[in-house]
Amino acid sequence: MTTRQAIPEGLAEIPPGPQLSAVLAGIDPSRLSGYDCVLVMQARCRQVSHERAHLMTAMVEVGLCDMGPDDELPRRAVPDEFAADEIRAALVWTRRAAETQFGLAYDLITRLPAVHAALDAGLLDEPRARIFSDWTAELSRDHARALCDALLSRAGEVTTGELVDLIKKHAIALDPEWARHRYEQALADRKVVGRRNPDGTANLSGYNLPVDRVAAASARIDTLAKAAKHAGDARPIDHIRAELYLGMTDGTYTGLDDPTILAVLRATAATEPTGGGPVDNGDGPADDSGDDSGDGGPPGDGGGGDGGPPGDGGGGDGGPPGPVSGPTAGGSPHSTGLELRLRLSTLLGRDDYPGELAGWGPVHADLARDLATTLTRAQWHYAITDDQGRLLCCGITRARPAGTSHRGAGRCGGIVELDVPATTLASLTGEDRDHLGPWPAIVADLVRQSGDHDTRPGDRFAGDADRRGPGAALHRHVKIRDRFCTFRGCRAPARGTDTDHTVDHHNGGASTEHNLGGTCRHDHRVKHEGGWKLCQPQLGLFVWTSRLGLTYTVRPPPVIEPLTDPLPRDGPLYPIWVRPDDDWQDSTILDDPEPEPEPEPEPQPVPAHDPDDVPPPF
């Protein structure tokens, strides 16, 4: 029987370096408990990051070493074209690998030294360090360093995807005009490309497209595909999405409303060779098409889980809608399914902080304002926060910009969320309407509703406590508060998650904001079937305990995140460049690469004698 080995006390506090390396060398992972295995894995990761930082330092020195007497230690001021070739030869790497790794090392050591120091200290790993390098490459040195100073302390506590989004938000906040210019320059190079695959299939892709229209198109295809699955289509959902994508671009669905498109899909499924394949059981976020009384989560929390209600009752607030009757019903033809979040101050033009398309990331302020003006028939939510950006109260506003109407709000499936600190909202009270542009009705309604929240006695959600699932207002409050699934590092937007009782309802858990949180379908199953436990010791603070006994604390991000203030730009922006279009008549979507040249035939061996000669018999 193997004897358990105890790990040194305080292993998590030993900084990476020779001491930690020596300690780890004496540990046999096969003799550790599961709990201790995790601690050793984390320590190994810190040590690896430390070693990678030192390897980068060595690479940069190798790349800068110059020819000359060794005693003089000759170094180049900057690397030349051949700087990575010594690394390439010494480590037997490809040229691309050597140049890429040397480029990262040189960039961190010279342009982003704070990131290299954090890597050396084991505070972040190489993938995160590379993200800082890649995603700040277009920023000036001062802007890049200011961004790193703002985010390095958080980098080790967020996933790489979260880190990318944080960098984008801060980059937009640092220089809003640059962010808008960069986006518009990319749009100027938008295109559709078709490519053939070696197996005979083909790809059809759009590049550099407007993010709002891609988000809306994706939501529409996804909504229709899930409606088809609910109607009994047995094909994998990816196959259905692909069929919808082609049908919407090749003319198959021209002039058809959504119910007719679904009927065509059913007919296609009946004739498709793979139509009778296994049913895709989906492991993503719960569908929101149920009613207020249902809880369609996994078993274990009574009844069938904690899938939240899709609607807001009389308020008309809901999850992604089912198919609508017509391709443009409910507003703009490309607004379906969008969830736009922006600060009220940004909407009013008082600042240029980025907005966000939920699930798609940050957008520059001008685009966020433009989208808000096209989404007047979406559901408009508001979220009032404290000065730290944490949610105080939220609700729905039916006010709209001057000259528009909210009639039919929600039918397009979109949501606009206006975020505002209570102190900012109070400062707008009584402000001259002429200073509010087209938005005075919205400001007035938010001020009025904020006052109603402040004067309302008792718990505004008290009536929900004994219900099986939360009412519409509480459901909305929890989703806005949590922003994402409450499992550590999960990026599933809260809007599409199950509304889970922290203490299961069948075990006496109440439907209150202190006992509810959003979890995606996978992480809901982690809790009910995967052996993990969840508690909420404070409002909105989630503590997950793994089956190995470790705890992971998750506090959802604030509704309004603190962002870096704008900094002056070094120089002017270049004009938008549009690719010349003189040869448009000869242009095609099919982008076939040049065929590889036929290989030269291998030389045949020269025979020792002429094969036509018959050798003599003697």
XYZ file of C-alpha atoms in Angstrom:
618
model
C 0.000 0.000 0.000
C 1.346 3.454 -0.972
C 1.999 5.764 1.971
C 0.573 9.267 1.661
C 3.173 12.010 1.417
C 2.549 15.320 3.178
C 3.408 18.499 1.323
C 5.423 21.234 3.045
C 3.357 23.720 5.016
C 2.942 27.029 3.205
C 3.681 25.616 -0.256
C 1.288 28.112 -1.828
C 3.305 31.019 -0.375
C 6.775 29.887 -1.554
C 7.793 32.221 -4.412
C 8.991 30.553 -7.604
C 12.712 30.074 -7.874
C 15.422 27.703 -6.616
C 13.702 27.046 -3.265
C 10.370 26.098 -4.820
C 12.145 24.019 -7.461
C 13.955 22.032 -4.750
C 10.753 21.501 -2.774
C 8.842 20.275 -5.828
C 11.669 17.914 -6.793
C 11.085 16.013 -3.556
C 7.347 15.501 -4.054
C 5.879 12.336 -5.589
C 2.415 13.259 -6.992
C 1.279 9.629 -6.900
C 1.515 9.734 -3.082
C -0.544 12.891 -2.629
C -4.179 13.361 -1.714
C -6.372 14.958 -4.343
C -6.407 18.223 -2.384
C -2.607 18.335 -2.174
C -2.270 17.374 -5.857
C -4.066 20.586 -6.801
C -1.766 22.690 -4.607
C 1.307 21.050 -6.158
C -0.101 21.601 -9.660
C -0.560 25.305 -8.894
C 2.976 25.540 -7.496
C 4.352 23.796 -10.597
C 2.526 26.311 -12.779
C 4.121 29.214 -10.886
C 7.552 27.628 -11.240
C 7.055 26.974 -14.961
C 6.091 30.632 -15.485
C 9.238 31.697 -13.617
C 11.396 29.422 -15.767
C 9.721 30.667 -18.967
C 10.540 34.245 -17.986
C 14.200 33.311 -17.513
C 14.219 31.420 -20.809
C 12.887 34.560 -22.496
C 15.687 36.608 -20.951
C 18.242 34.142 -22.309
C 16.626 34.202 -25.760
C 16.795 37.983 -25.946
C 20.471 37.949 -24.956
C 21.211 35.318 -27.614
C 19.341 37.331 -30.241
C 21.236 40.528 -29.399
C 24.706 38.959 -29.138
C 26.969 40.299 -31.880
C 30.166 39.125 -33.490
C 33.354 40.293 -31.811
C 35.746 39.418 -28.979
C 33.935 37.494 -26.261
C 35.652 39.521 -23.546
C 33.940 42.674 -24.812
C 30.449 41.082 -24.646
C 29.304 42.693 -27.908
C 25.553 43.320 -28.173
C 23.350 44.857 -30.846
C 21.168 47.782 -29.848
C 18.191 46.199 -31.610
C 17.723 42.728 -33.110
C 18.321 42.291 -36.812
C 16.610 40.021 -39.346
C 18.683 37.015 -38.277
C 18.361 37.414 -34.503
C 16.282 34.255 -34.036
C 18.418 31.965 -36.200
C 20.823 31.019 -33.400
C 17.824 30.078 -31.223
C 16.363 28.131 -34.114
C 19.536 26.106 -34.646
C 20.374 25.567 -30.972
C 16.895 24.340 -29.987
C 16.110 22.645 -33.329
C 12.962 24.744 -33.832
C 11.347 25.835 -37.052
C 12.133 29.355 -38.201
C 8.569 30.480 -37.485
C 8.608 29.031 -33.958
C 11.951 30.648 -33.150
C 10.938 34.041 -34.549
C 7.575 33.958 -32.772
C 9.050 33.054 -29.398
C 11.913 35.532 -29.721
C 9.461 38.254 -30.745
C 7.337 37.622 -27.655
C 10.366 37.611 -25.353
C 11.803 40.818 -26.822
C 8.423 42.576 -26.669
C 7.831 41.689 -23.016
C 11.329 42.637 -21.886
C 11.568 45.928 -23.789
C 7.983 47.208 -24.244
C 6.064 45.507 -21.415
C 8.602 44.901 -18.620
C 5.877 44.781 -15.954
C 4.305 41.792 -17.711
C 7.666 40.025 -17.873
C 8.202 40.719 -14.160
C 4.767 39.271 -13.340
C 5.633 36.157 -15.372
C 8.936 35.866 -13.491
C 7.063 36.111 -10.181
C 4.603 33.393 -11.206
C 1.649 35.797 -11.062
C 0.546 34.923 -14.579
C 1.426 32.283 -17.145
C 2.807 32.541 -20.665
C -0.587 32.386 -22.460
C -1.746 35.448 -20.493
C 1.572 37.208 -21.083
C 1.164 36.562 -24.805
C -2.335 38.057 -24.687
C -0.933 41.281 -23.220
C 1.660 41.354 -25.995
C -0.710 40.539 -28.864
C -3.680 42.658 -27.817
C -1.677 45.803 -27.023
C 0.492 45.634 -30.148
C -1.363 48.506 -31.852
C -1.252 50.769 -28.792
C 1.463 53.304 -28.129
C 4.016 52.315 -25.509
C 2.509 54.697 -22.944
C -1.028 53.439 -23.569
C 0.078 49.801 -23.443
C 1.924 50.268 -20.156
C -0.991 52.160 -18.602
C -3.300 49.322 -19.585
C -0.953 46.695 -18.132
C -0.650 48.649 -14.883
C -4.453 48.650 -14.600
C -4.953 44.945 -15.321
C -1.900 42.968 -14.191
C -3.167 42.536 -10.642
C -6.307 40.818 -12.010
C -4.750 38.837 -14.856
C -4.155 35.643 -12.882
C -7.750 35.555 -11.620
C -9.532 35.668 -14.970
C -9.561 33.326 -17.946
C -7.736 34.213 -21.135
C -11.062 35.083 -22.780
C -11.991 37.396 -19.906
C -8.550 38.991 -20.079
C -8.938 39.716 -23.794
C -12.282 41.432 -23.150
C -10.809 43.485 -20.296
C -7.924 44.597 -22.502
C -10.355 45.567 -25.269
C -12.501 47.616 -22.873
C -9.526 49.452 -21.396
C -7.981 50.054 -24.824
C -11.235 51.632 -26.042
C -11.453 53.736 -22.870
C -7.830 54.903 -23.252
C -8.385 56.202 -26.797
C -12.019 56.078 -28.000
C -11.231 57.792 -31.309
C -8.489 55.265 -32.120
C -10.867 52.396 -31.308
C -13.547 53.782 -33.622
C -10.990 54.363 -36.396
C -9.581 50.836 -36.004
C -13.072 49.325 -36.252
C -13.968 51.369 -39.333
C -10.680 50.475 -41.022
C -11.441 46.783 -40.512
C -14.953 47.280 -41.933
C -13.371 48.847 -45.003
C -11.806 45.453 -45.722
C -14.943 43.342 -45.205
C -15.489 40.522 -47.668
C -17.008 37.098 -48.243
C -14.667 34.266 -49.193
C -15.360 30.723 -50.356
C -12.717 28.016 -50.183
C -12.691 24.384 -51.213
C -11.459 21.748 -48.792
C -9.296 18.771 -49.764
C -12.145 16.373 -48.879
C -14.513 17.932 -51.426
C -16.521 20.122 -49.023
C -16.233 23.900 -48.963
C -16.264 26.843 -46.555
C -18.132 30.128 -46.951
C -16.925 32.816 -44.561
C -17.480 36.512 -43.981
C -14.546 38.560 -42.737
C -14.405 41.902 -40.908
C -18.190 42.189 -40.705
C -20.127 44.563 -38.410
C -20.243 42.855 -35.018
C -23.862 43.823 -34.333
C -25.105 42.246 -37.559
C -23.060 39.087 -37.017
C -24.449 38.829 -33.479
C -28.004 39.295 -34.751
C -27.535 36.803 -37.599
C -26.078 34.239 -35.205
C -28.945 34.709 -32.756
C -31.528 34.324 -35.523
C -29.968 31.123 -36.866
C -29.613 29.742 -33.346
C -33.207 30.577 -32.416
C -34.560 28.877 -35.542
C -32.289 25.858 -35.090
C -33.446 25.330 -31.506
C -37.069 25.752 -32.581
C -36.474 22.991 -35.128
C -34.974 20.753 -32.432
C -37.959 21.372 -30.160
C -40.203 20.426 -33.077
C -38.479 17.043 -33.335
C -35.683 17.506 -35.897
C -33.287 14.671 -35.038
C -30.257 16.063 -36.853
C -27.344 17.459 -34.823
C -27.970 21.119 -34.141
C -24.807 22.112 -36.017
C -26.235 20.485 -39.149
C -29.455 22.459 -38.746
C -27.531 25.709 -38.280
C -25.530 24.974 -41.428
C -28.725 24.277 -43.391
C -30.222 27.572 -42.209
C -27.036 29.468 -43.065
C -27.034 28.135 -46.608
C -30.771 28.538 -47.055
C -30.584 32.191 -46.053
C -27.767 32.901 -48.508
C -28.571 30.713 -51.526
C -32.157 31.956 -51.922
C -33.944 28.866 -50.590
C -35.807 30.894 -47.949
C -36.383 34.079 -49.941
C -39.725 35.602 -48.964
C -40.508 32.948 -46.337
C -41.516 33.748 -42.780
C -40.094 31.767 -39.874
C -42.878 29.146 -39.571
C -42.519 28.400 -43.280
C -38.735 28.144 -42.949
C -39.234 25.591 -40.175
C -41.627 23.648 -42.395
C -39.007 23.595 -45.174
C -36.442 22.419 -42.633
C -38.706 19.545 -41.589
C -39.072 18.485 -45.211
C -35.302 18.655 -45.676
C -34.730 16.533 -42.583
C -37.029 13.823 -43.927
C -34.955 13.445 -47.102
C -31.449 14.059 -45.772
C -29.319 10.902 -45.405
C -28.301 11.903 -41.867
C -31.777 13.010 -40.871
C -32.360 9.953 -38.729
C -29.171 10.285 -36.746
C -28.917 10.535 -32.999
C -30.651 13.383 -31.282
C -28.316 16.169 -30.141
C -28.970 16.498 -26.438
C -27.230 19.880 -26.171
C -24.982 20.661 -23.262
C -25.148 24.413 -23.399
C -27.297 27.016 -21.682
C -30.904 26.188 -21.022
C -33.458 27.266 -23.577
C -35.612 30.098 -22.318
C -38.824 29.207 -24.091
C -40.681 27.782 -21.065
C -43.119 29.626 -18.824
C -42.705 31.389 -15.492
C -43.549 28.328 -13.434
C -41.015 25.917 -14.899
C -37.489 25.104 -13.809
C -35.992 23.064 -16.612
C -32.607 22.330 -15.100
C -31.014 18.988 -14.286
C -32.461 16.750 -11.599
C -31.422 17.283 -8.036
C -33.082 20.587 -7.200
C -36.571 19.279 -7.137
C -38.893 18.969 -10.034
C -36.213 19.176 -12.658
C -33.721 21.839 -11.837
C -33.703 25.595 -11.766
C -34.075 26.862 -15.306
C -35.235 30.441 -14.932
C -38.389 31.959 -16.353
C -38.159 33.418 -19.801
C -40.476 36.348 -19.418
C -41.216 39.302 -17.259
C -44.925 38.806 -17.116
C -46.602 42.062 -17.775
C -43.302 43.761 -18.398
C -42.576 41.705 -21.442
C -39.009 40.920 -20.408
C -37.824 37.573 -21.603
C -35.174 35.369 -22.999
C -34.622 34.688 -26.658
C -38.000 34.556 -28.354
C -39.394 31.885 -30.570
C -39.772 32.449 -34.295
C -41.634 35.582 -35.278
C -44.050 36.027 -38.127
C -41.930 37.607 -40.780
C -38.307 38.302 -41.490
C -38.360 41.803 -40.027
C -41.111 41.591 -37.441
C -40.454 43.619 -34.331
C -38.050 46.280 -35.595
C -34.774 46.494 -37.450
C -34.151 43.435 -39.642
C -30.781 42.928 -37.976
C -31.661 43.588 -34.323
C -32.956 40.139 -33.416
C -31.382 38.741 -30.258
C -28.961 41.598 -29.561
C -28.246 42.505 -25.951
C -26.569 45.902 -25.794
C -25.176 47.266 -22.535
C -23.956 50.834 -22.157
C -23.671 53.546 -19.556
C -26.366 56.190 -19.493
C -23.610 58.814 -19.476
C -22.232 57.334 -22.710
C -25.679 57.319 -24.311
C -25.995 61.020 -23.422
C -22.591 61.750 -24.982
C -21.013 62.766 -21.651
C -18.182 60.249 -22.131
C -16.948 57.683 -24.650
C -16.670 54.549 -22.530
C -17.211 51.309 -24.470
C -20.539 49.566 -24.643
C -20.865 45.804 -24.815
C -22.748 43.288 -26.922
C -23.364 40.463 -24.464
C -21.496 37.382 -25.613
C -19.617 39.316 -28.324
C -17.522 41.736 -26.323
C -16.971 45.495 -26.131
C -17.872 47.990 -28.861
C -16.734 51.584 -29.191
C -19.027 54.322 -27.909
C -20.206 55.673 -31.277
C -21.316 52.209 -32.365
C -23.065 51.627 -29.028
C -24.989 54.892 -29.380
C -25.923 54.103 -32.989
C -27.182 50.660 -31.980
C -29.285 52.110 -29.175
C -31.098 54.367 -31.637
C -31.948 51.365 -33.856
C -33.141 49.187 -30.972
C -36.082 51.315 -29.861
C -38.431 48.316 -30.153
C -36.219 46.115 -28.000
C -36.793 45.717 -24.266
C -35.053 48.546 -22.428
C -33.709 47.674 -18.994
C -31.989 49.933 -16.511
C -29.495 49.030 -13.778
C -28.765 51.526 -11.010
C -25.523 50.875 -9.124
C -23.557 52.131 -6.158
C -20.289 54.001 -6.661
C -18.402 50.673 -6.925
C -20.604 49.602 -9.836
C -22.568 46.985 -7.856
C -26.258 46.577 -8.591
C -28.734 48.375 -6.322
C -31.921 48.000 -8.341
C -33.067 47.413 -11.884
C -36.202 47.382 -13.962
C -37.773 48.149 -17.326
C -38.336 51.549 -18.885
C -40.946 52.074 -21.560
C -39.709 55.567 -22.369
C -38.036 55.985 -25.735
C -36.113 58.695 -27.584
C -38.107 61.584 -28.961
C -39.907 60.668 -32.172
C -39.923 56.894 -31.609
C -42.271 54.426 -29.968
C -41.843 51.441 -27.666
C -44.982 49.787 -29.053
C -44.228 46.132 -29.664
C -41.144 46.358 -27.451
C -39.514 42.977 -27.016
C -40.839 41.461 -30.228
C -37.453 41.837 -31.922
C -35.861 39.797 -29.136
C -33.292 42.481 -28.358
C -32.399 44.105 -25.048
C -30.844 47.480 -24.296
C -29.453 47.791 -20.769
C -28.680 51.276 -19.466
C -26.251 51.288 -16.538
C -25.957 54.310 -14.261
C -24.587 54.994 -10.764
C -27.202 56.382 -8.386
C -25.074 59.487 -7.827
C -24.915 60.200 -11.567
C -28.659 59.740 -11.932
C -29.279 62.109 -9.029
C -27.106 64.736 -10.707
C -29.350 64.586 -13.794
C -32.472 65.399 -11.787
C -33.905 68.676 -12.979
C -31.331 69.123 -15.746
C -32.482 71.206 -18.701
C -34.134 68.943 -21.285
C -32.223 70.703 -24.054
C -28.993 69.289 -22.611
C -30.240 65.705 -22.855
C -30.613 65.469 -26.628
C -33.315 62.947 -27.630
C -33.176 61.190 -24.239
C -35.032 63.389 -21.684
C -38.004 61.011 -21.393
C -35.697 58.113 -20.508
C -33.764 60.136 -17.933
C -37.009 61.349 -16.341
C -38.416 57.810 -16.158
C -35.237 56.424 -14.570
C -35.227 59.222 -11.988
C -38.880 58.496 -11.175
C -38.392 54.728 -10.890
C -35.253 55.171 -8.799
C -37.266 57.247 -6.353
C -39.934 54.534 -6.216
C -37.278 51.941 -5.328
C -35.869 54.169 -2.583
C -39.243 54.771 -0.932
C -40.689 51.262 -1.262
C -40.798 49.621 2.206
C -39.557 46.078 2.912
C -38.148 43.422 0.591
C -39.397 44.122 -2.919
C -39.057 40.406 -3.772
C -40.712 39.057 -0.604
C -43.622 37.595 -2.542
C -41.285 35.295 -4.492
C -39.710 33.490 -1.529
C -42.137 30.557 -1.414
C -42.523 30.209 -5.164
C -40.940 27.311 -7.042
C -39.217 29.792 -9.334
C -38.574 33.541 -9.128
C -40.964 36.093 -10.534
C -40.032 38.153 -13.541
C -38.522 41.094 -11.645
C -36.347 38.892 -9.408
C -35.309 36.762 -12.371
C -34.188 39.891 -14.223
C -32.405 41.256 -11.136
C -30.353 38.067 -10.691
C -29.348 37.922 -14.364
C -28.232 41.570 -14.425
C -26.354 41.160 -11.116
C -24.485 38.005 -12.122
C -23.627 38.976 -15.738
C -22.255 35.474 -16.441
C -22.578 31.929 -15.169
C -21.383 31.938 -11.559
C -18.861 29.083 -11.963
C -15.256 30.221 -11.883
C -14.097 31.361 -15.315
C -17.322 30.476 -17.156
C -18.173 32.969 -19.901
C -21.778 31.940 -20.593
C -23.882 35.149 -20.519
C -26.322 35.138 -17.598
C -29.276 35.736 -19.892
C -28.999 32.197 -21.267
C -28.235 30.399 -17.988
C -30.450 28.394 -15.639
C -31.674 30.292 -12.571
C -30.381 27.949 -9.881
C -31.322 27.779 -6.198
C -28.054 27.745 -4.237
C -29.814 25.704 -1.559
C -32.074 23.430 -3.581
C -35.748 24.297 -3.481
C -36.756 20.808 -2.418
C -34.354 21.162 0.539
C -36.075 24.315 1.724
C -34.184 26.853 -0.368
C -36.190 30.020 -0.925
C -36.580 31.907 -4.190
C -34.727 35.013 -2.996
C -31.849 37.052 -4.370
C -29.681 35.598 -1.556
C -30.347 32.046 -2.784
C -30.391 32.397 -6.568
C -27.670 32.557 -9.183
C -27.214 31.892 -12.867
C -25.438 28.692 -13.931
C -25.001 27.395 -17.458
C -26.385 23.935 -18.116
C -22.982 22.219 -17.797
C -22.129 23.892 -14.491
C -25.651 23.274 -13.208
C -24.946 19.593 -13.813
C -21.520 19.957 -12.155
C -23.388 20.880 -8.980
C -26.102 18.229 -9.207
C -24.240 15.342 -10.840
C -20.520 16.163 -10.689
C -20.024 16.069 -6.939
C -19.457 19.814 -6.454
C -21.176 21.912 -3.775
C -22.247 25.538 -3.862
C -23.021 28.100 -1.180
C -23.716 31.836 -1.193
C -22.423 33.148 2.160
C -23.028 36.751 1.114
C -25.421 38.226 -1.401
C -23.942 37.604 -4.852
C -20.802 35.855 -3.542
C -20.576 32.229 -4.705
C -18.279 29.629 -3.135
C -17.855 26.392 -5.088
C -16.362 23.375 -3.293
C -14.853 20.785 -5.612
C -15.115 17.040 -5.105
C -11.440 17.135 -4.035
C -12.345 19.554 -1.253
C -10.906 22.809 -2.619
C -12.974 25.988 -2.570
C -13.210 28.567 -5.342
C -14.807 31.920 -4.586
C -16.565 33.770 -7.391
C -17.810 37.324 -7.143
C -19.483 38.390 -10.394
C -17.992 41.483 -12.025
C -19.567 44.832 -11.215
C -22.298 46.019 -13.543
C -20.189 49.108 -14.234
C -16.519 48.183 -14.322
C -13.887 50.809 -13.459
C -11.999 51.697 -16.633
C -8.837 53.628 -17.402
C -9.281 57.323 -18.159
C -8.435 58.458 -21.710
C -4.807 59.375 -22.423
C -3.508 61.722 -25.151
C -2.528 60.049 -28.424
C 0.996 60.473 -29.810
C -0.054 61.526 -33.313
C -2.923 61.795 -35.807
C -4.815 58.814 -37.157
C -4.289 57.746 -40.738
C -7.218 58.097 -43.176
C -9.397 55.026 -43.731
C -7.984 53.034 -46.648
C -10.306 51.138 -48.987
C -8.911 48.466 -51.282
C -9.104 49.459 -54.998
C -12.001 47.826 -56.829
C -10.987 48.272 -60.479
C -11.136 44.550 -61.281
C -14.543 43.876 -59.710
C -15.911 42.265 -62.895
C -13.287 39.531 -62.716
C -13.569 39.098 -58.950
C -15.264 36.014 -57.475
C -16.064 34.817 -53.973
C -14.219 31.551 -54.583
C -10.697 32.003 -53.312
C -8.724 29.056 -54.621
C -5.066 29.105 -53.647
C -2.526 28.480 -56.353
C -2.110 24.720 -56.807
C 1.125 23.334 -55.507
C 3.563 22.478 -58.312
C 3.737 18.873 -59.367
C 6.728 17.191 -57.733
C 9.655 16.381 -59.958
C 9.714 12.673 -60.866
C 12.268 10.716 -58.917
C 15.305 9.753 -61.047
C 15.327 6.120 -62.110
C 18.463 4.038 -61.405
C 20.659 3.469 -64.440
C 20.745 -0.274 -65.253
C 24.108 -2.015 -65.470
C 23.207 -3.247 -68.962
C 20.616 -2.588 -71.601
C 17.443 -4.389 -70.441
C 16.656 -5.229 -74.074
C 19.828 -7.227 -74.356
C 19.371 -10.895 -73.594
C 22.288 -12.136 -71.515
C 24.159 -15.043 -73.003
C 23.406 -18.487 -71.597
C 27.050 -19.037 -70.663
